[in-house]
Structure formats: C-alpha cells, structure tokens
C-alpha cells in the first residue's frame, strides 16, 4: 500500500474523530475540551465527552472497521465484488434477535437485552448457514447464507406485521435503521470482545485469500485449506458483524463499499486489502455519524439510513462498472 | 527423491468409473506426457497425482511416502500443480500473480521478503514476461496468462510439476518456449507430468508417455514405444500414422 494513501487515511480518521468529539447538540471548542479534560473536578463537558461522545466514537470506529474487514474477507473468499457481510446471514440474524427482544418486551426490562439477543441471533443464523453448507463448497455457503437471511428477514416482517401496538413497530423500525445515538460504554464492552475475536479470525485469512486469486484448485495446491478458510471467514463474520449489528442496528453498504475503495490502493491483492478496508470502513461510519450529528437532533437522521442513501447510488455505479469490466 | 507412483488407483464419480485400476510411475528427472481423448480421465489422473483428489482405492506414493500423509503446506513446497485454463480472479499485477507461487514459503503475515525477488525475476524472464510484469493479470491475452501461470508454477523451483494442457492458447513460438522450459526443468531433476493434446509436442519433449482411454491405462512406457500408429489408432479410434524423419516425429490423423 502506498504510504501516502495510508497516511491520508489515518489523518482523515483522526480529523473525523476530533470532529466527532466536538460535534453534537452542544458544540464544544477544542480549547474547552482540553480544559474540561484537564480539570480534575467532575464537570459537565468532561462527562459529555467521556460518557457520551467517546463511547460513540469508539463504537463507530469498531463497527466500521469490522464491517470493512468482513466485507473484504468475504469478497476475497467468494471472489465476488458484490459480496457483503450480510450475505452469510449475520446481519439479518442479528436483526431478528433484536426484534424478538423488542417484540417480547425484554428490551424494556433490561437495557442491553436488544444487543445480547441480536448477537445471539447472528450466531444462530450463521451457525445454521454453516450447518446447511458443511459438506458443500463455497457456492452452497452462499446459497445457505441467502436462505437463512431471507428466513430471518421474513421473521422481522412477521414481527412488524403482528406488532401488538404501533409503538413496538416504531421501535423495531427505528432499531432496524441503525444508529449510534445514545450508546454507552456498556455497548462497547459488550461488542468489543466479539469484534476483537472476529477481527483476529478474519485477519488470519489474508494469505489464503491472496492464493484464492488463482481459484480454489490452485489455492489448494499451494497448501491453502479452503474449508478452514471458509470456517474462519464464517465464524469471524458471525462474531464481528453480529456484535457490530447488535450494538448499532443494521448498517449496510459499508462492508460492500470499503473493499472497493481499498483494493486499488494495494494492487487488488485481496489479502493486502484487509487492513486498508478496515480503516476505510471505520472512516466511512465515523464520517456518516459526524454528518448525522451535524444534521442535528431536530432532523434525527439515522446512521444506517444516511449510509444507505449515499451507498445505494454507489452500489448502482458498481453494478454498471462491473458489467463493463467483466469479460 | 521425488519419484511419484500411482498403484491401482480407482476413482468413481456418480457410479461411473473416471479412473479404473490405473498404475503409473513418474520418475525424477523425466518428463511424462499423459495423452488420451477428451473425457479419458487425464485431468482427474493429474489431480490424483498432485494429491488434490483422494482416490476411492489405490495408493499414490511420493518419494515412497503416501501423498495424503504429507502435510498440505510441505507438499505445496515440493509440488506445483497447474489446472487446465487457469484464471486470475482479481486484477493483480503479473509480478504479484507469479509471486503467489511462493505462498507455501511465506509467513502468515507481512509482505514478500526481498530475498525472493531474484526467483520472481527469473521466472518472469524464463516465460518472456518481463515487459508485462506490471500489467494486470485480467487484462492479459489467453496465451500471456498461460505463460504467467507457468511462471507462477515454477517460481518456487518445485521438485514435482504437474501441468494440465500447458500449451493450450499459446502461439507456436511460446508453445515451443514453454515446452523447452518444461524440458529444462526435467533435465534439472524435477519430475514433470504434463497432460497434452498436441502429440507432436509430446513426441518432441516427453521421455515417457501414459495413454489413457475411458479411465483405463491403454499403454505406458518410453515415448517412442507408445507413440506408435497402432496404439494411437486404438487410443483415438481413428487411423493414425506416425512418421519418423531423422530425429523428428510427425503424427498424422486420418487416412
């Protein structure tokens, strides 16, 4: 990867991180942040930064990075530029878990019930996808993932359809839009271990993904255990993306877009694209969250909606371009 | 030693025999051509010989060791395998594509160590790819890609090289050149196994020939003994004449 591009990317993330700490319903100046943090006495600005804005910033970075990483791994594994983390059922499984928590009222009685149920939903969905595709190859994994995703989405629709009152339906829809608002350190501590484990598993696929550039047969001849690679990608995605979706709701497109922006930086090597894709994913989610904050609470723009609105045209452009480039 | 031997290898697919009690021996330093009509089981035999496909019965020994007992990574550092018409799935540069042949030798993380650069440059030079090294692999012509894949296969100096149809898509000059490179590898002590449709090429470069028909071994032995009119006529179910002029052999199909 070109050093200049890496530096630019890190500089962008730092600038966005600073913006994320300053922006909000109450705008802070860099001087007041420094003053508040240096002040040994508890004060409102310090509380706001440490308890509200910092966890939100950390979550944005974590979630964006794991979405970008998982997207790059899945696109490399499936050798398909249209693959994204939701393909294997992790996102829709998480959504169904969250919806169950909201629908049955667990969410109202325990604050973290929604993310815990969502995480369980993601793991169960990917577990089913894996069980269905255990003996088959990559294609059967995709088919099983799509089947499980569809089933989970049907469950979500059913819950909306049968919602006991409009408020439950509203809550479900709001959760599905994806947001980083009102998240605390509890959300960070819930998601962080799973995201860290997921990222570690996904990072282990790098060399194998490079070899897959030559196709599965040649990769196997180069000593790559393709079945193990699939398992790493699957479990890594389930843990990482499941946890990310659990704490933020459904955030689409990042996992699809980030790898496309990362690949040209590394000569299109799928293994080398993992780290830049994670950085770009983090930058994208953080940028979207800063934009949401700048739009303000009055507009109450949801993170997932903003990313989808910007991401969908990109997706369209991608489809057109792939059609041109494909032989 | 990298003597490769297949003993009584049988493989079924959907109840049909793809290979039926095939015995074959590939000696170190010899180039063996596997010939036969379409669907004879050549590619399957090569995959079994490469240790990528487990036969239903029979044994594959590499240097006296059962090939399935060799760890994939160690096997990969000894043996290179190139399937028929390989494709590049991402637009990586030709140089990077060739470097993928070094995968078994690389650590799990990190970039390519500089000490491998001479091997990559050598492989690029041997297959006339120096001018194309920065070109993206998905923008190569069929023949250029075939050469890049051959360079990828030989970059790690394998002791056993198994190639399925290396001359497909190559122009006469590069087919000749690729054949010369495979011959040179065998002369350097490598065990080379090549599936070929071009029998003139087989006659020119092969020490041994294995002829397969309908999954069974029809004939095997020194090239001169197998590439004969009667055997080839039986192999392809059509009249074949083999003419020898000085050291050149030409094979003609039809009456």
XYZ file of C-alpha atoms in Angstrom:
582
model
C 0.000 0.000 0.000
C 1.265 3.419 -0.864
C 2.462 5.159 2.299
C 0.859 8.462 1.254
C -2.580 6.871 0.948
C -2.217 5.222 4.362
C -1.166 8.493 5.979
C -4.028 10.339 4.336
C -6.483 7.724 5.570
C -5.203 7.867 9.152
C -5.198 11.663 9.073
C -8.813 11.602 7.855
C -9.817 9.239 10.667
C -8.098 11.452 13.277
C -9.796 14.566 11.913
C -13.184 12.829 11.893
C -12.578 11.534 15.423
C -11.853 15.068 16.610
C -14.981 16.273 14.816
C -16.991 13.505 16.445
C -15.913 14.641 19.916
C -16.709 18.284 19.194
C -19.962 17.905 17.259
C -23.370 17.350 18.820
C -26.343 19.140 20.229
C -23.824 21.065 22.332
C -20.844 22.085 20.212
C -17.547 22.137 22.027
C -14.398 24.006 21.069
C -11.036 22.195 21.141
C -9.939 24.560 23.920
C -12.944 23.788 26.109
C -12.421 20.029 25.564
C -8.792 20.315 26.636
C -9.790 22.470 29.586
C -12.564 20.127 30.685
C -10.396 17.019 30.444
C -7.517 18.679 32.288
C -9.827 19.817 35.084
C -9.547 17.328 37.984
C -13.056 18.238 39.170
C -16.007 16.476 37.525
C -17.719 18.817 35.118
C -20.446 18.639 32.512
C -18.203 18.902 29.448
C -15.949 16.141 30.744
C -18.952 13.923 31.457
C -20.319 14.610 27.998
C -17.047 13.723 26.314
C -16.082 10.676 28.382
C -19.505 9.114 28.889
C -21.371 10.089 25.728
C -19.153 11.075 22.840
C -16.138 8.833 23.438
C -18.080 5.546 23.543
C -19.966 6.637 20.429
C -16.653 7.406 18.696
C -15.134 4.083 19.761
C -18.212 2.198 18.591
C -18.193 3.968 15.225
C -14.558 3.003 14.684
C -15.040 -0.595 15.826
C -18.198 -1.171 13.851
C -16.881 0.473 10.691
C -13.600 -1.420 10.872
C -15.179 -4.848 11.343
C -17.718 -4.202 8.567
C -14.924 -3.145 6.179
C -12.752 -6.082 7.201
C -15.530 -8.672 6.928
C -16.580 -7.255 3.550
C -13.029 -7.533 2.223
C -12.691 -11.106 3.525
C -15.996 -12.241 2.028
C -15.343 -10.588 -1.330
C -11.938 -12.262 -1.390
C -13.267 -15.626 -0.275
C -16.167 -15.677 -2.709
C -14.130 -13.852 -5.387
C -17.169 -11.720 -5.937
C -17.075 -7.921 -5.731
C -20.763 -7.813 -4.799
C -20.386 -9.918 -1.647
C -21.003 -8.165 1.664
C -21.039 -9.209 5.329
C -24.828 -9.572 5.388
C -24.613 -12.309 2.762
C -23.998 -15.078 5.273
C -26.947 -14.163 7.448
C -25.124 -12.394 10.293
C -26.877 -9.042 9.849
C -30.390 -10.342 9.342
C -29.918 -12.881 12.130
C -28.906 -10.040 14.439
C -31.908 -8.013 13.304
C -34.264 -10.878 14.063
C -32.690 -11.354 17.505
C -33.112 -7.657 18.283
C -36.675 -7.664 17.017
C -37.508 -10.632 19.247
C -36.069 -8.745 22.236
C -38.140 -5.660 21.412
C -41.268 -7.583 20.456
C -41.455 -9.615 23.650
C -40.597 -6.650 25.801
C -37.205 -7.868 27.028
C -35.738 -4.630 25.715
C -37.930 -2.609 28.052
C -36.974 -4.607 31.155
C -33.189 -4.834 30.557
C -31.162 -2.155 28.779
C -28.739 -4.484 26.995
C -31.333 -7.112 26.079
C -31.554 -5.914 22.476
C -27.826 -6.207 21.654
C -27.493 -9.505 23.546
C -30.434 -11.013 21.668
C -29.094 -9.581 18.408
C -25.689 -11.136 18.961
C -27.280 -14.491 19.735
C -29.419 -14.143 16.594
C -26.348 -13.517 14.438
C -24.501 -16.519 15.830
C -27.513 -18.795 15.418
C -28.146 -17.602 11.842
C -24.556 -18.142 10.747
C -24.460 -21.438 12.629
C -27.463 -22.652 10.644
C -25.916 -21.405 7.393
C -22.745 -23.284 8.232
C -24.555 -26.472 9.193
C -26.501 -26.374 5.916
C -23.370 -25.902 3.828
C -20.944 -28.065 5.797
C -20.383 -30.666 3.125
C -20.658 -28.365 0.122
C -18.322 -25.759 -1.247
C -18.371 -22.001 -1.496
C -21.495 -21.859 -3.646
C -23.524 -23.873 -1.155
C -22.314 -21.497 1.589
C -23.664 -18.517 -0.363
C -26.965 -20.261 -1.012
C -27.335 -21.298 2.634
C -26.468 -17.744 3.751
C -29.052 -16.237 1.423
C -31.662 -18.755 2.582
C -31.027 -18.011 6.265
C -31.004 -14.243 5.583
C -34.318 -14.466 3.802
C -35.815 -16.512 6.592
C -34.621 -14.046 9.244
C -35.938 -11.098 7.223
C -39.273 -12.875 6.941
C -39.273 -13.219 10.740
C -38.634 -9.488 11.099
C -41.504 -8.708 8.701
C -43.752 -11.060 10.607
C -42.944 -9.309 13.881
C -43.743 -5.942 12.273
C -46.942 -7.354 10.851
C -48.101 -8.761 14.184
C -46.727 -5.960 16.355
C -49.020 -5.585 19.387
C -49.072 -1.792 19.142
C -47.733 0.934 16.869
C -45.030 1.818 19.398
C -43.469 -1.648 19.200
C -43.492 -1.430 15.408
C -41.959 2.037 15.579
C -39.256 0.826 17.938
C -38.438 -2.103 15.670
C -38.244 0.089 12.590
C -36.058 2.617 14.392
C -33.698 -0.112 15.525
C -33.506 -1.540 12.008
C -32.408 1.848 10.660
C -29.141 1.616 12.550
C -27.830 4.294 14.827
C -25.010 5.169 17.167
C -27.053 7.634 19.214
C -27.390 7.077 22.971
C -24.800 4.321 23.119
C -22.716 3.891 26.255
C -19.576 2.115 27.394
C -21.834 -0.888 28.161
C -22.378 -1.293 24.439
C -18.636 -1.002 23.835
C -17.786 -3.646 26.427
C -20.470 -5.953 25.069
C -19.329 -5.709 21.453
C -15.566 -5.250 21.821
C -14.576 -8.833 22.726
C -16.617 -10.325 19.890
C -15.390 -7.760 17.408
C -11.787 -8.363 18.509
C -12.136 -12.150 18.162
C -13.904 -11.739 14.831
C -11.202 -9.387 13.542
C -8.435 -11.780 14.632
C -10.084 -14.727 12.847
C -10.717 -12.663 9.737
C -7.129 -11.371 9.675
C -5.862 -14.964 9.599
C -7.403 -15.426 6.154
C -5.109 -12.907 4.416
C -2.567 -15.285 2.871
C -5.223 -17.765 1.818
C -7.284 -15.018 0.159
C -4.232 -13.994 -1.864
C -3.807 -17.568 -3.081
C -7.525 -17.724 -3.973
C -6.746 -15.165 -6.692
C -5.732 -18.269 -8.650
C -9.009 -20.100 -7.968
C -9.806 -22.773 -5.398
C -7.933 -25.635 -7.067
C -4.662 -23.745 -7.356
C -5.052 -22.306 -3.863
C -5.396 -25.859 -2.535
C -2.336 -26.898 -4.481
C -0.478 -24.066 -2.743
C -1.276 -25.605 0.633
C -4.322 -23.465 1.460
C -7.018 -25.350 3.346
C -10.016 -23.742 1.654
C -12.517 -25.381 4.021
C -10.650 -23.940 7.017
C -10.544 -20.553 5.298
C -14.321 -20.641 4.842
C -14.780 -21.542 8.503
C -12.509 -18.690 9.658
C -14.405 -16.221 7.482
C -17.756 -17.512 8.647
C -17.053 -17.558 12.387
C -15.144 -14.261 12.172
C -18.053 -12.609 10.374
C -20.632 -14.068 12.738
C -18.825 -12.824 15.850
C -17.629 -9.479 14.468
C -20.511 -8.360 12.276
C -23.031 -9.958 14.622
C -21.694 -7.902 17.518
C -21.488 -4.759 15.382
C -25.079 -5.131 14.182
C -26.129 -5.922 17.744
C -24.989 -2.562 19.074
C -25.748 -0.291 16.112
C -28.601 -1.942 14.273
C -28.370 -2.718 10.591
C -25.669 -0.671 8.884
C -25.427 -1.760 5.284
C -23.191 -0.879 2.338
C -20.037 -0.186 4.390
C -18.916 -3.792 4.002
C -19.698 -3.619 0.320
C -18.065 -0.271 -0.454
C -14.945 -0.253 1.739
C -13.191 -3.168 -0.032
C -13.760 -1.497 -3.401
C -12.082 1.667 -2.195
C -9.254 -0.323 -0.564
C -8.330 -2.668 -3.404
C -6.861 -0.120 -5.829
C -4.546 1.044 -3.016
C -2.920 -2.388 -2.757
C -2.776 -3.537 -6.356
C -6.029 -5.509 -5.961
C -4.430 -8.159 -3.763
C -7.304 -9.481 -1.654
C -5.155 -10.294 1.375
C -3.400 -6.944 1.426
C -6.743 -5.141 1.094
C -7.941 -6.281 4.539
C -6.269 -3.653 6.719
C -6.992 -0.648 4.440
C -10.566 -1.869 4.022
C -10.992 -1.917 7.809
C -9.580 1.623 8.040
C -11.834 2.857 5.240
C -14.843 1.191 6.862
C -14.040 2.954 10.142
C -13.659 6.273 8.323
C -16.955 5.814 6.461
C -19.033 5.016 9.543
C -17.367 7.769 11.529
C -17.931 10.292 8.721
C -21.573 9.278 8.450
C -22.009 9.576 12.213
C -20.430 13.036 12.242
C -22.767 14.015 9.400
C -25.730 12.685 11.384
C -24.655 14.733 14.389
C -24.191 17.860 12.287
C -27.677 17.353 10.814
C -28.786 17.684 14.410
C -31.336 16.080 16.703
C -34.210 18.001 15.124
C -33.792 16.163 11.832
C -32.936 12.900 13.654
C -31.306 11.377 10.589
C -30.408 7.737 11.267
C -26.886 6.497 10.558
C -27.985 3.415 8.621
C -30.359 5.482 6.508
C -27.713 8.049 5.626
C -25.220 5.343 4.652
C -27.865 3.574 2.570
C -28.852 6.801 0.821
C -25.220 7.503 -0.087
C -24.319 3.833 -0.545
C -27.090 2.771 -2.881
C -26.055 5.049 -5.762
C -22.503 3.824 -5.278
C -23.780 0.276 -5.495
C -25.565 1.113 -8.715
C -22.408 2.599 -10.172
C -20.569 -0.537 -9.082
C -23.009 -2.803 -10.864
C -22.664 -0.788 -14.051
C -18.877 -0.773 -13.802
C -18.616 -4.494 -13.072
C -20.749 -5.110 -16.130
C -18.297 -3.100 -18.200
C -15.138 -4.634 -16.770
C -16.352 -8.238 -16.763
C -15.204 -10.202 -19.789
C 13.856 -38.368 -4.343
C 10.584 -37.343 -5.924
C 9.564 -40.497 -7.695
C 5.794 -40.423 -7.967
C 3.892 -43.651 -8.317
C 0.213 -44.484 -8.617
C -0.761 -48.026 -7.760
C -4.143 -49.487 -8.683
C -5.852 -46.084 -8.475
C -9.616 -46.149 -8.867
C -11.983 -43.186 -8.688
C -15.736 -43.167 -9.217
C -17.999 -40.209 -9.750
C -21.742 -40.739 -9.654
C -21.335 -44.503 -10.049
C -19.182 -44.110 -13.163
C -15.508 -45.057 -13.224
C -13.386 -41.999 -14.001
C -10.217 -43.930 -13.271
C -10.124 -47.691 -13.076
C -7.085 -49.501 -11.576
C -4.546 -47.171 -13.098
C -0.872 -47.842 -12.408
C 1.717 -45.285 -13.393
C 5.216 -44.335 -12.356
C 6.728 -40.894 -12.858
C 10.475 -40.877 -12.331
C 12.527 -37.919 -11.141
C 14.231 -36.086 -13.974
C 11.789 -37.474 -16.542
C 9.066 -35.654 -18.411
C 5.937 -37.748 -18.794
C 3.150 -36.800 -21.176
C -0.356 -38.003 -20.320
C -2.360 -38.367 -23.530
C -5.826 -39.556 -24.421
C -9.109 -38.404 -25.938
C -11.482 -35.981 -24.183
C -13.028 -37.490 -21.086
C -10.357 -40.170 -20.772
C -9.593 -39.113 -17.203
C -6.349 -37.205 -17.818
C -7.213 -34.222 -15.624
C -8.533 -36.468 -12.862
C -5.358 -38.548 -13.002
C -3.313 -35.356 -12.674
C -5.359 -34.158 -9.700
C -4.952 -37.518 -8.004
C -1.224 -37.472 -8.754
C -0.993 -33.963 -7.273
C -2.598 -35.191 -4.057
C -5.581 -32.869 -4.513
C -8.119 -35.592 -5.074
C -8.303 -38.719 -2.966
C -8.899 -41.862 -4.976
C -11.552 -44.328 -3.823
C -8.984 -47.081 -3.950
C -5.289 -47.400 -4.630
C -2.269 -45.563 -3.402
C -0.258 -42.558 -4.518
C 3.322 -42.507 -3.268
C 5.635 -39.520 -3.497
C 9.233 -40.458 -2.728
C 7.972 -43.632 -1.068
C 5.613 -41.721 1.247
C 1.813 -41.845 0.854
C 0.939 -38.443 -0.599
C -2.102 -37.989 1.649
C 0.183 -38.333 4.706
C 2.265 -35.316 3.630
C 1.148 -32.048 5.263
C -0.502 -29.760 2.653
C 1.972 -26.974 3.216
C 5.027 -29.239 2.873
C 3.520 -30.918 -0.160
C 2.869 -27.477 -1.661
C 6.514 -26.512 -1.275
C 7.604 -29.654 -3.164
C 4.916 -29.934 -5.799
C 3.408 -27.389 -8.166
C 0.135 -28.011 -9.946
C -1.479 -26.058 -12.736
C -5.049 -26.914 -13.776
C -6.431 -26.572 -17.260
C -7.070 -22.977 -18.410
C -6.406 -21.298 -15.050
C -7.942 -17.870 -14.430
C -6.965 -14.856 -12.379
C -9.911 -13.743 -10.244
C -8.610 -10.264 -9.379
C -6.677 -7.764 -11.484
C -3.373 -8.258 -9.637
C -0.158 -7.481 -11.481
C 1.626 -10.277 -13.335
C 4.535 -9.989 -10.931
C 2.203 -10.499 -7.952
C 0.493 -13.389 -9.669
C 3.835 -15.115 -10.170
C 4.785 -14.374 -6.555
C 1.712 -16.331 -5.408
C 3.670 -19.445 -6.335
C 5.801 -18.715 -3.278
C 2.796 -18.796 -0.906
C 3.826 -22.025 0.888
C 7.206 -20.493 1.689
C 5.841 -17.247 3.119
C 4.976 -16.464 6.741
C 1.290 -15.963 7.597
C 1.593 -12.184 7.685
C 3.716 -9.473 6.181
C 4.873 -8.524 2.723
C 7.014 -10.518 0.344
C 10.589 -10.834 1.656
C 13.105 -9.186 -0.699
C 15.183 -12.343 -0.967
C 12.530 -13.877 -3.215
C 12.770 -11.103 -5.821
C 15.513 -12.845 -7.878
C 13.373 -16.012 -8.132
C 10.403 -13.954 -9.351
C 12.518 -12.039 -11.854
C 13.990 -15.330 -13.089
C 10.562 -16.902 -13.589
C 9.303 -13.778 -15.409
C 12.348 -13.829 -17.680
C 12.007 -17.541 -18.456
C 8.486 -17.056 -19.750
C 9.143 -13.798 -21.568
C 7.034 -11.759 -19.134
C 9.466 -9.020 -18.069
C 7.695 -6.423 -20.214
C 4.317 -7.433 -18.747
C 5.269 -7.521 -15.065
C 3.111 -4.513 -14.106
C 0.191 -5.467 -16.373
C -2.961 -6.551 -14.584
C -3.490 -10.302 -14.904
C -7.109 -9.930 -16.006
C -6.008 -7.846 -18.991
C -3.677 -10.452 -20.429
C -4.433 -12.424 -23.560
C -5.072 -16.135 -23.095
C -1.533 -17.056 -24.077
C 0.051 -14.384 -21.900
C -1.966 -15.571 -18.925
C -0.981 -19.174 -19.609
C 2.678 -18.111 -19.555
C 2.182 -16.135 -16.353
C 0.584 -19.190 -14.754
C 3.502 -21.381 -15.843
C 5.900 -18.860 -14.332
C 3.802 -18.990 -11.150
C 4.086 -22.775 -11.110
C 7.856 -22.889 -11.487
C 8.850 -19.844 -9.409
C 9.395 -21.876 -6.238
C 11.539 -24.470 -8.045
C 9.223 -27.419 -7.448
C 10.598 -30.949 -7.428
C 7.359 -32.265 -8.854
C 5.496 -30.276 -11.504
C 2.082 -31.338 -12.739
C 0.568 -29.301 -15.565
C -2.725 -29.809 -17.360
C -2.539 -28.681 -21.006
C 0.195 -26.051 -20.750
C 0.326 -25.378 -24.486
C -3.372 -24.567 -24.908
C -3.721 -20.999 -26.152
C -0.013 -20.459 -26.752
C 1.260 -19.286 -30.126
C 3.821 -21.599 -31.803
C 6.810 -19.652 -30.536
C 5.631 -19.540 -26.921
C 4.406 -23.141 -27.033
C 7.888 -24.134 -28.155
C 9.431 -21.947 -25.478
C 7.146 -23.318 -22.719
C 7.946 -26.854 -23.822
C 11.644 -26.057 -23.688
C 11.257 -24.711 -20.143
C 9.411 -27.837 -19.011
C 12.116 -29.977 -20.628
C 14.813 -27.933 -18.868
C 13.064 -28.451 -15.509
C 13.014 -32.202 -16.065
C 16.665 -32.142 -17.082
C 17.348 -30.340 -13.819
C 15.961 -33.315 -11.873
C 12.316 -32.289 -11.482
C 9.571 -34.856 -12.020
C 7.380 -33.336 -14.740
C 3.927 -34.661 -15.605
C 2.054 -32.926 -18.426
C -1.315 -33.647 -19.977
C -1.058 -32.906 -23.686
C -3.298 -32.977 -26.712
C -0.516 -31.876 -29.047
C 1.082 -35.226 -29.859
C 3.879 -33.711 -31.958
C 4.848 -31.696 -28.925
C 4.606 -34.803 -26.766
C 6.867 -36.663 -29.179
C 9.372 -33.830 -29.063
C 9.695 -33.294 -25.321
C 8.411 -36.373 -23.467
C 10.604 -39.147 -22.150
C 7.643 -41.268 -21.200
C 4.034 -41.340 -22.324
C 0.992 -42.551 -20.425
C -2.025 -43.197 -22.666
C -5.454 -43.186 -21.021
C -8.735 -44.236 -22.548
C -12.064 -44.383 -20.706
C -10.315 -44.186 -17.360
C -8.100 -47.171 -18.074
C -4.441 -47.323 -18.843
C -4.055 -48.232 -22.516
C -0.289 -48.019 -22.690
C 2.627 -46.574 -20.754
C 6.332 -46.504 -21.395
C 9.053 -44.657 -23.283
C 7.618 -42.137 -25.736
C 8.960 -43.972 -28.761
C 7.173 -47.183 -27.725
C 3.805 -45.603 -27.005
C 3.574 -43.024 -29.788
C 3.120 -45.640 -32.482
C 0.483 -45.988 -35.157
C -1.333 -48.989 -33.685
C -1.501 -47.638 -30.114
C -2.631 -44.156 -31.181
C -5.186 -45.671 -33.572
C -6.640 -47.679 -30.706
C -6.470 -44.660 -28.376
C -8.326 -42.198 -30.602
C -10.496 -44.654 -32.559
C -9.293 -43.299 -35.858
C -6.408 -44.143 -38.171
C -3.149 -42.522 -37.057
C 0.181 -42.661 -38.905
C 3.464 -41.928 -37.194
C 6.288 -40.873 -39.495
C 9.853 -40.524 -38.387
C 12.334 -38.397 -40.238
C 15.805 -38.285 -38.728
C 15.013 -37.309 -35.125
C 11.699 -35.682 -35.906
C 8.427 -37.472 -35.415
C 5.251 -36.326 -37.090
C 1.858 -37.730 -36.267
C -0.946 -37.644 -38.831
C -4.578 -38.287 -38.175
C -6.900 -39.711 -40.819
C -6.189 -41.700 -43.947
